[in-house]
mmCIF file of C-alpha atoms in Angstrom:
data_model
loop_
_atom_site.group_PDB
_atom_site.id
_atom_site.type_symbol
_atom_site.label_atom_id
_atom_site.label_comp_id
_atom_site.label_asym_id
_atom_site.label_seq_id
_atom_site.Cartn_x
_atom_site.Cartn_y
_atom_site.Cartn_z
ATOM 1 C CA PRO A 1 0.000 0.000 0.000
ATOM 2 C CA VAL A 2 0.990 3.608 -0.606
ATOM 3 C CA LEU A 3 0.478 6.464 1.838
ATOM 4 C CA LEU A 4 -2.015 8.990 0.441
ATOM 5 C CA THR A 5 0.342 11.834 1.328
ATOM 6 C CA LEU A 6 2.632 10.549 -1.431
ATOM 7 C CA LEU A 7 -0.018 10.802 -4.165
ATOM 8 C CA PRO A 8 1.060 14.314 -5.300
ATOM 9 C CA LEU A 9 4.629 13.081 -5.598
ATOM 10 C CA GLN A 10 3.599 10.060 -7.694
ATOM 11 C CA VAL A 11 1.488 12.230 -9.986
ATOM 12 C CA GLY A 12 4.528 14.488 -10.491
ATOM 13 C CA ILE A 13 6.608 11.443 -11.418
ATOM 14 C CA LEU A 14 4.009 10.354 -13.983
ATOM 15 C CA VAL A 15 3.944 13.830 -15.565
ATOM 16 C CA ALA A 16 7.760 13.982 -15.639
ATOM 17 C CA GLU A 17 7.981 10.570 -17.305
ATOM 18 C CA ARG A 18 5.503 11.543 -20.014
ATOM 19 C CA LEU A 19 7.156 14.906 -20.702
ATOM 20 C CA GLU A 20 10.553 13.245 -21.019
ATOM 21 C CA LYS A 21 9.064 10.761 -23.485
ATOM 22 C CA VAL A 22 7.589 13.574 -25.613
ATOM 23 C CA LEU A 23 10.856 15.513 -25.571
ATOM 24 C CA LYS A 24 12.774 12.456 -26.781
ATOM 25 C CA GLU A 25 10.278 11.160 -29.334
ATOM 26 C CA ALA A 26 8.340 14.132 -30.717
ATOM 27 C CA CYS A 27 11.019 16.770 -30.237
ATOM 28 C CA ASN A 28 14.056 14.596 -30.936
ATOM 29 C CA SER A 29 15.755 16.166 -27.949
ATOM 30 C CA LYS A 30 18.098 14.701 -25.377
ATOM 31 C CA GLU A 31 19.494 18.002 -24.124
ATOM 32 C CA HIS A 32 16.556 18.945 -21.898
ATOM 33 C CA LYS A 33 16.424 18.213 -18.202
ATOM 34 C CA ILE A 34 13.137 17.274 -16.530
ATOM 35 C CA ASN A 35 12.906 17.391 -12.731
ATOM 36 C CA VAL A 36 10.226 17.304 -10.060
ATOM 37 C CA LYS A 37 10.057 20.062 -7.464
ATOM 38 C CA TRP A 38 8.500 19.364 -4.111
ATOM 39 C CA PRO A 39 5.647 19.024 -3.579
ATOM 40 C CA ASN A 40 3.772 19.250 -6.869
ATOM 41 C CA ASP A 41 5.640 20.842 -9.783
ATOM 42 C CA VAL A 42 7.541 19.564 -12.800
ATOM 43 C CA LEU A 43 10.417 21.594 -14.224
ATOM 44 C CA LEU A 44 11.982 21.698 -17.662
ATOM 45 C CA ASN A 45 15.489 23.160 -17.520
ATOM 46 C CA ASP A 46 14.661 24.677 -14.095
ATOM 47 C CA GLU A 47 11.525 26.428 -15.379
ATOM 48 C CA LYS A 48 8.026 25.317 -14.410
ATOM 49 C CA ILE A 49 6.255 23.387 -17.140
ATOM 50 C CA ALA A 50 3.614 21.571 -15.083
ATOM 51 C CA GLY A 51 1.897 21.502 -11.736
ATOM 52 C CA THR A 52 -0.627 19.336 -9.944
ATOM 53 C CA LEU A 53 -3.323 19.953 -7.373
ATOM 54 C CA ILE A 54 -5.210 17.249 -5.529
ATOM 55 C CA GLU A 55 -8.435 17.794 -3.622
ATOM 56 C CA SER A 56 -10.391 15.203 -1.663
ATOM 57 C CA LYS A 57 -13.963 14.913 -0.497
ATOM 58 C CA VAL A 58 -15.867 12.270 1.407
ATOM 59 C CA VAL A 59 -19.174 11.367 -0.250
ATOM 60 C CA GLU A 60 -21.450 8.781 1.371
ATOM 61 C CA GLY A 61 -18.551 7.270 3.289
ATOM 62 C CA SER A 62 -16.178 7.048 0.313
ATOM 63 C CA THR A 63 -13.216 9.341 -0.189
ATOM 64 C CA TRP A 64 -12.890 10.760 -3.696
ATOM 65 C CA PHE A 65 -9.843 12.515 -5.080
ATOM 66 C CA MET A 66 -9.857 15.058 -7.859
ATOM 67 C CA ILE A 67 -6.464 15.356 -9.496
ATOM 68 C CA GLY A 68 -5.836 18.491 -11.514
ATOM 69 C CA ILE A 69 -2.796 18.534 -13.776
ATOM 70 C CA GLY A 70 -1.731 21.581 -15.728
ATOM 71 C CA VAL A 71 0.920 21.188 -18.412
ATOM 72 C CA ASN A 72 2.103 24.149 -20.483
ATOM 73 C CA LEU A 73 2.071 22.683 -23.963
ATOM 74 C CA ALA A 74 1.729 25.616 -26.372
ATOM 75 C CA ALA A 75 2.200 28.675 -24.139
ATOM 76 C CA ALA A 76 3.578 29.620 -20.735
ATOM 77 C CA PRO A 77 2.036 32.161 -18.367
ATOM 78 C CA MET A 78 3.933 35.228 -17.229
ATOM 79 C CA VAL A 79 4.820 34.717 -13.569
ATOM 80 C CA PRO A 80 5.748 37.652 -11.307
ATOM 81 C CA SER A 81 9.265 37.436 -9.870
ATOM 82 C CA ASP A 82 8.352 39.387 -6.732
ATOM 83 C CA GLY A 83 5.349 40.205 -4.567
ATOM 84 C CA GLU A 84 2.911 37.846 -2.906
ATOM 85 C CA ASN A 85 2.195 35.953 -6.158
ATOM 86 C CA LYS A 86 5.836 35.472 -7.098
ATOM 87 C CA GLY A 87 6.867 32.187 -8.568
ATOM 88 C CA ARG A 88 9.336 30.392 -10.748
ATOM 89 C CA LYS A 89 9.623 31.362 -14.408
ATOM 90 C CA ALA A 90 7.387 29.191 -16.571
ATOM 91 C CA THR A 91 8.070 27.511 -19.891
ATOM 92 C CA CYS A 92 6.117 25.418 -22.363
ATOM 93 C CA LEU A 93 6.777 22.365 -24.473
ATOM 94 C CA GLN A 94 6.408 24.391 -27.684
ATOM 95 C CA ASP A 95 9.465 26.491 -26.760
ATOM 96 C CA SER A 96 11.590 23.355 -26.516
ATOM 97 C CA CYS A 97 10.284 21.778 -29.700
ATOM 98 C CA PRO A 98 10.571 24.239 -32.595
ATOM 99 C CA GLY A 99 8.585 23.113 -35.589
ATOM 100 C CA GLN A 100 6.188 20.975 -33.549
ATOM 101 C CA HIS A 101 2.550 21.942 -33.096
ATOM 102 C CA PHE A 102 0.895 20.738 -29.915
ATOM 103 C CA SER A 103 -2.774 20.669 -30.839
ATOM 104 C CA GLU A 104 -5.855 19.904 -28.791
ATOM 105 C CA ASP A 105 -5.654 16.344 -30.133
ATOM 106 C CA PHE A 106 -2.117 16.043 -28.761
ATOM 107 C CA ALA A 107 -3.335 17.353 -25.386
ATOM 108 C CA GLN A 108 -6.079 14.711 -25.311
ATOM 109 C CA VAL A 109 -3.625 11.911 -26.115
ATOM 110 C CA PHE A 110 -1.221 13.249 -23.462
ATOM 111 C CA ALA A 111 -4.038 13.384 -20.870
ATOM 112 C CA GLN A 112 -5.166 9.850 -21.755
ATOM 113 C CA ASP A 113 -1.606 8.565 -21.377
ATOM 114 C CA LEU A 114 -1.349 10.219 -17.953
ATOM 115 C CA THR A 115 -4.690 8.733 -16.903
ATOM 116 C CA GLU A 116 -3.647 5.264 -18.005
ATOM 117 C CA GLY A 117 -0.345 5.634 -16.171
ATOM 118 C CA LEU A 118 -2.123 6.630 -12.959
ATOM 119 C CA VAL A 119 -4.627 3.758 -13.225
ATOM 120 C CA THR A 120 -1.827 1.266 -13.904
ATOM 121 C CA TRP A 121 0.063 2.551 -10.865
ATOM 122 C CA LEU A 122 -3.038 2.447 -8.634
ATOM 123 C CA GLU A 123 -3.893 -1.101 -9.692
ATOM 124 C CA ASN A 124 -0.338 -2.397 -9.291
ATOM 125 C CA PRO A 125 -0.291 -4.570 -6.158
ATOM 126 C CA SER A 126 3.450 -4.042 -5.782
ATOM 127 C CA SER A 127 3.121 -0.231 -5.551
ATOM 128 C CA ASN A 128 4.459 0.888 -2.195
ATOM 129 C CA SER A 129 5.481 4.043 -0.389
ATOM 130 C CA GLN A 130 9.185 3.254 -0.369
ATOM 131 C CA GLN A 131 9.186 2.859 -4.170
ATOM 132 C CA VAL A 132 7.356 6.178 -4.637
ATOM 133 C CA ARG A 133 9.944 7.964 -2.486
ATOM 134 C CA GLN A 134 12.842 6.303 -4.330
ATOM 135 C CA ASP A 135 11.368 7.129 -7.745
ATOM 136 C CA TRP A 136 10.668 10.729 -6.730
ATOM 137 C CA LYS A 137 14.258 11.203 -5.542
ATOM 138 C CA LYS A 138 15.531 10.092 -8.972
ATOM 139 C CA TRP A 139 13.627 13.004 -10.549
ATOM 140 C CA ALA A 140 14.354 15.575 -7.813
ATOM 141 C CA ASN A 141 17.121 18.162 -7.496
ATOM 142 C CA LEU A 142 18.242 17.081 -4.053
ATOM 143 C CA GLY A 143 21.323 18.955 -2.879
ATOM 144 C CA GLU A 144 20.670 22.015 -5.048
ATOM 145 C CA PRO A 145 19.710 25.308 -3.350
ATOM 146 C CA GLN A 146 16.039 26.310 -3.482
ATOM 147 C CA PHE A 147 14.186 29.285 -2.030
ATOM 148 C CA LEU A 148 11.094 29.369 0.171
ATOM 149 C CA ARG A 149 8.405 31.486 -1.422
ATOM 150 C CA ALA A 150 7.152 33.174 1.752
ATOM 151 C CA THR A 151 10.506 34.167 3.257
ATOM 152 C CA ASN A 152 12.948 33.868 0.341
ATOM 153 C CA GLU A 153 15.161 31.789 2.653
ATOM 154 C CA MET A 154 17.596 29.550 0.825
ATOM 155 C CA VAL A 155 17.284 25.880 1.764
ATOM 156 C CA ILE A 156 18.941 22.772 0.420
ATOM 157 C CA PRO A 157 16.644 19.760 -0.044
ATOM 158 C CA ILE A 158 18.430 16.680 1.240
ATOM 159 C CA ASP A 159 15.857 13.900 1.582
ATOM 160 C CA LEU A 160 12.221 12.895 1.363
ATOM 161 C CA LYS A 161 10.730 11.590 4.593
ATOM 162 C CA GLU A 162 8.229 8.762 5.129
ATOM 163 C CA TYR A 163 5.020 10.765 4.661
ATOM 164 C CA GLY A 164 6.374 12.970 1.873
ATOM 165 C CA GLN A 165 7.808 15.785 3.981
ATOM 166 C CA LEU A 166 10.884 17.379 2.468
ATOM 167 C CA LEU A 167 13.968 17.380 4.686
ATOM 168 C CA VAL A 168 15.989 20.534 4.082
ATOM 169 C CA LYS A 169 19.063 22.194 5.494
ATOM 170 C CA GLY A 170 18.529 25.894 6.205
ATOM 171 C CA GLU A 171 20.972 28.766 5.862
ATOM 172 C CA ASN A 172 21.861 28.274 9.534
ATOM 173 C CA GLY A 173 22.940 24.685 8.839
ATOM 174 C CA LYS A 174 20.041 23.163 10.775
ATOM 175 C CA GLU A 175 17.879 20.469 9.262
ATOM 176 C CA ARG A 176 14.076 20.645 9.351
ATOM 177 C CA GLU A 177 11.097 19.128 7.579
ATOM 178 C CA LEU A 178 8.820 21.070 5.258
ATOM 179 C CA PHE A 179 5.153 20.141 5.308
ATOM 180 C CA ALA A 180 3.258 22.888 3.493
ATOM 181 C CA ASP A 181 5.900 25.393 2.418
ATOM 182 C CA TYR A 182 6.268 26.382 -1.186
ATOM 183 C CA LEU A 183 9.626 26.314 -2.954
ATOM 184 C CA LEU A 184 10.303 28.740 -5.789
#
């Protein structure tokens, strides 16, 4: 079984895998670097290309999850670099694949592939929390400085804990776990 707190991390892995596949096959590119950024973003060459949000609701005793995935295929939004809405610069797949056209049909195929990947993962009896954490670490930029959105403090991600908390080392050299902070 997999801890539900790791679901956003697994969804990020699935998005990263699919984007890497598109970059290699459709764009004929091996020079691009795809990474996941805790807790719910996917980066292309250190710029945000995708993000996920997961909401849950209990209905008649059953818990339902709504997974929202946004992938910048043809355009990237302008993101402020300061102020309360500041964020990481965004990019899109189109910018990395000159000559390609990412149509609505492509978006539907991409979404279907993601859905199938999630269903396959959910139905896999060997899926477990330890594997999710190991897979996520392969895609992450552990050891590279990041900045907290609220305080602009530099932290260095060093590990992913059991329930998906990010272990970081702060500017003061002390380690602590992040639960709900947002990294730029």
